[in-house]
Amino acid sequence: MAAVEEQGPSLTWLFFGWSGRLGRVPFALGWGFWLMLLSASLARIIIVPKEDPSFLFWSFVFVGMAIVSTISSIMLTVKRLHDMNVPVPLIICLFIPAISFFALFAFLVWPGTDGPNENGRLTNRPKD
């Protein structure tokens, strides 16, 4: 039989998994993906007149996407903190308005740990 190649991580793990490590680039791309979708649905809300029936639809889409993106952003940040090898409770920094921008910036530029750490052998992979 042919050797089975190791399959890479899935999009489900990337956006909603909490174990493993995540590097700076996938972290930034994940946040950018959710910001793009939220911006697109917000633009539709602004463009559509309030009397139009689709206004309510786009409002629900925006609220639903906001909930899903918040959960996903938390999971992305947990994996990023795992890669940085810092305590996960630092995620609370994203919810403090005075420092959330600076915390997100730090999560984007702070390099991950080289080599294996307690959260996994490789970056951008679930914990093995």
mmCIF file of C-alpha atoms in Angstrom:
data_model
loop_
_atom_site.group_PDB
_atom_site.id
_atom_site.type_symbol
_atom_site.label_atom_id
_atom_site.label_comp_id
_atom_site.label_asym_id
_atom_site.label_seq_id
_atom_site.Cartn_x
_atom_site.Cartn_y
_atom_site.Cartn_z
ATOM 1 C CA MET A 1 0.000 0.000 0.000
ATOM 2 C CA ALA A 2 1.092 3.532 -0.663
ATOM 3 C CA ALA A 3 2.160 5.637 2.254
ATOM 4 C CA VAL A 4 -0.523 8.009 3.476
ATOM 5 C CA GLU A 5 0.612 11.610 3.351
ATOM 6 C CA GLU A 6 0.041 13.772 6.387
ATOM 7 C CA GLN A 7 -2.895 16.047 5.710
ATOM 8 C CA GLY A 8 -2.573 19.688 6.692
ATOM 9 C CA PRO A 9 -4.885 21.433 9.130
ATOM 10 C CA SER A 10 -8.449 22.161 8.045
ATOM 11 C CA LEU A 11 -10.244 25.492 7.807
ATOM 12 C CA THR A 12 -12.488 24.330 10.639
ATOM 13 C CA TRP A 13 -9.428 23.982 12.861
ATOM 14 C CA LEU A 14 -8.080 27.347 11.688
ATOM 15 C CA PHE A 15 -11.235 29.294 12.484
ATOM 16 C CA PHE A 16 -12.789 27.293 15.331
ATOM 17 C CA GLY A 17 -10.140 25.006 16.834
ATOM 18 C CA TRP A 18 -8.476 25.934 20.098
ATOM 19 C CA SER A 19 -5.537 23.515 20.316
ATOM 20 C CA GLY A 20 -2.218 23.969 18.604
ATOM 21 C CA ARG A 21 -0.220 26.929 17.405
ATOM 22 C CA LEU A 22 -0.833 29.656 14.838
ATOM 23 C CA GLY A 23 1.763 31.935 13.248
ATOM 24 C CA ARG A 24 1.472 35.635 12.555
ATOM 25 C CA VAL A 25 0.473 35.432 8.879
ATOM 26 C CA PRO A 26 -2.482 33.008 9.246
ATOM 27 C CA PHE A 27 -3.580 34.965 12.322
ATOM 28 C CA ALA A 28 -3.603 38.234 10.364
ATOM 29 C CA LEU A 29 -5.334 36.611 7.391
ATOM 30 C CA GLY A 30 -8.015 35.106 9.654
ATOM 31 C CA TRP A 31 -8.746 38.468 11.256
ATOM 32 C CA GLY A 32 -8.732 40.104 7.819
ATOM 33 C CA PHE A 33 -11.205 37.539 6.484
ATOM 34 C CA TRP A 34 -13.732 38.275 9.234
ATOM 35 C CA LEU A 35 -13.244 42.044 8.931
ATOM 36 C CA MET A 36 -13.868 41.803 5.183
ATOM 37 C CA LEU A 37 -17.115 39.847 5.640
ATOM 38 C CA LEU A 38 -18.347 42.158 8.384
ATOM 39 C CA SER A 39 -17.506 45.211 6.287
ATOM 40 C CA ALA A 40 -19.337 43.804 3.262
ATOM 41 C CA SER A 41 -22.506 43.076 5.230
ATOM 42 C CA LEU A 42 -22.352 46.466 6.957
ATOM 43 C CA ALA A 43 -21.992 48.146 3.566
ATOM 44 C CA ARG A 44 -25.137 46.359 2.377
ATOM 45 C CA ILE A 45 -27.012 47.608 5.463
ATOM 46 C CA ILE A 46 -25.915 51.162 4.714
ATOM 47 C CA ILE A 47 -26.770 50.961 0.991
ATOM 48 C CA VAL A 48 -30.224 49.391 1.357
ATOM 49 C CA PRO A 49 -33.036 51.795 2.371
ATOM 50 C CA LYS A 50 -34.627 51.031 5.746
ATOM 51 C CA GLU A 51 -38.025 50.512 4.117
ATOM 52 C CA ASP A 52 -36.688 47.731 1.858
ATOM 53 C CA PRO A 53 -37.413 44.193 3.148
ATOM 54 C CA SER A 54 -33.808 43.179 2.499
ATOM 55 C CA PHE A 55 -32.674 45.657 5.173
ATOM 56 C CA LEU A 56 -33.869 43.276 7.876
ATOM 57 C CA PHE A 57 -32.181 40.331 6.144
ATOM 58 C CA TRP A 58 -28.816 42.107 5.952
ATOM 59 C CA SER A 59 -29.160 43.215 9.573
ATOM 60 C CA PHE A 60 -29.599 39.588 10.646
ATOM 61 C CA VAL A 61 -26.685 38.552 8.442
ATOM 62 C CA PHE A 62 -24.497 41.193 10.085
ATOM 63 C CA VAL A 63 -25.478 40.189 13.637
ATOM 64 C CA GLY A 64 -24.998 36.484 12.902
ATOM 65 C CA MET A 65 -21.648 37.118 11.268
ATOM 66 C CA ALA A 66 -20.587 39.299 14.205
ATOM 67 C CA ILE A 67 -21.309 36.455 16.640
ATOM 68 C CA VAL A 68 -19.493 33.844 14.540
ATOM 69 C CA SER A 69 -16.527 36.141 13.879
ATOM 70 C CA THR A 70 -16.186 36.969 17.572
ATOM 71 C CA ILE A 71 -16.005 33.280 18.477
ATOM 72 C CA SER A 72 -13.571 32.606 15.638
ATOM 73 C CA SER A 73 -11.379 35.590 16.556
ATOM 74 C CA ILE A 74 -11.139 34.317 20.115
ATOM 75 C CA MET A 75 -10.067 30.884 18.850
ATOM 76 C CA LEU A 76 -7.519 32.433 16.470
ATOM 77 C CA THR A 77 -6.078 34.486 19.320
ATOM 78 C CA VAL A 78 -5.898 31.487 21.667
ATOM 79 C CA LYS A 79 -3.815 29.608 19.098
ATOM 80 C CA ARG A 80 -1.660 32.700 18.529
ATOM 81 C CA LEU A 81 -1.014 32.973 22.265
ATOM 82 C CA HIS A 82 -0.088 29.276 22.266
ATOM 83 C CA ASP A 83 2.489 29.976 19.550
ATOM 84 C CA MET A 84 3.885 32.904 21.524
ATOM 85 C CA ASN A 85 4.028 30.597 24.591
ATOM 86 C CA VAL A 86 2.305 33.131 26.825
ATOM 87 C CA PRO A 87 -0.667 32.518 29.144
ATOM 88 C CA VAL A 88 -4.046 32.307 27.401
ATOM 89 C CA PRO A 89 -5.775 34.618 29.951
ATOM 90 C CA LEU A 90 -4.018 37.492 28.140
ATOM 91 C CA ILE A 91 -6.852 37.198 25.628
ATOM 92 C CA ILE A 92 -8.815 39.438 27.985
ATOM 93 C CA CYS A 93 -6.681 42.293 26.596
ATOM 94 C CA LEU A 94 -8.787 42.190 23.416
ATOM 95 C CA PHE A 95 -11.887 43.090 25.423
ATOM 96 C CA ILE A 96 -10.463 46.114 27.262
ATOM 97 C CA PRO A 97 -11.161 49.086 24.982
ATOM 98 C CA ALA A 98 -8.183 51.169 26.104
ATOM 99 C CA ILE A 99 -5.630 48.496 25.209
ATOM 100 C CA SER A 100 -7.336 46.229 22.664
ATOM 101 C CA PHE A 101 -5.730 47.917 19.641
ATOM 102 C CA PHE A 102 -2.259 47.651 21.170
ATOM 103 C CA ALA A 103 -2.858 44.035 22.212
ATOM 104 C CA LEU A 104 -3.956 43.064 18.703
ATOM 105 C CA PHE A 105 -0.934 44.846 17.263
ATOM 106 C CA ALA A 106 1.355 42.964 19.675
ATOM 107 C CA PHE A 107 -0.251 39.643 18.720
ATOM 108 C CA LEU A 108 0.395 40.480 15.057
ATOM 109 C CA VAL A 109 4.080 41.400 15.404
ATOM 110 C CA TRP A 110 5.356 39.342 18.352
ATOM 111 C CA PRO A 111 7.224 36.331 16.940
ATOM 112 C CA GLY A 112 6.267 32.831 17.988
ATOM 113 C CA THR A 113 8.597 30.513 19.847
ATOM 114 C CA ASP A 114 11.159 28.632 17.780
ATOM 115 C CA GLY A 115 10.855 24.882 17.898
ATOM 116 C CA PRO A 116 8.362 22.868 19.888
ATOM 117 C CA ASN A 117 6.609 24.178 22.980
ATOM 118 C CA GLU A 118 3.960 22.747 25.310
ATOM 119 C CA ASN A 119 1.218 23.553 22.775
ATOM 120 C CA GLY A 120 2.628 21.633 19.837
ATOM 121 C CA ARG A 121 5.666 20.678 17.820
ATOM 122 C CA LEU A 122 4.943 22.788 14.755
ATOM 123 C CA THR A 123 3.441 26.191 14.075
ATOM 124 C CA ASN A 124 0.145 26.321 12.138
ATOM 125 C CA ARG A 125 -0.820 22.841 13.237
ATOM 126 C CA PRO A 126 -3.102 21.356 15.896
ATOM 127 C CA LYS A 127 -1.424 20.009 19.005
ATOM 128 C CA ASP A 128 -0.158 16.507 18.388
#
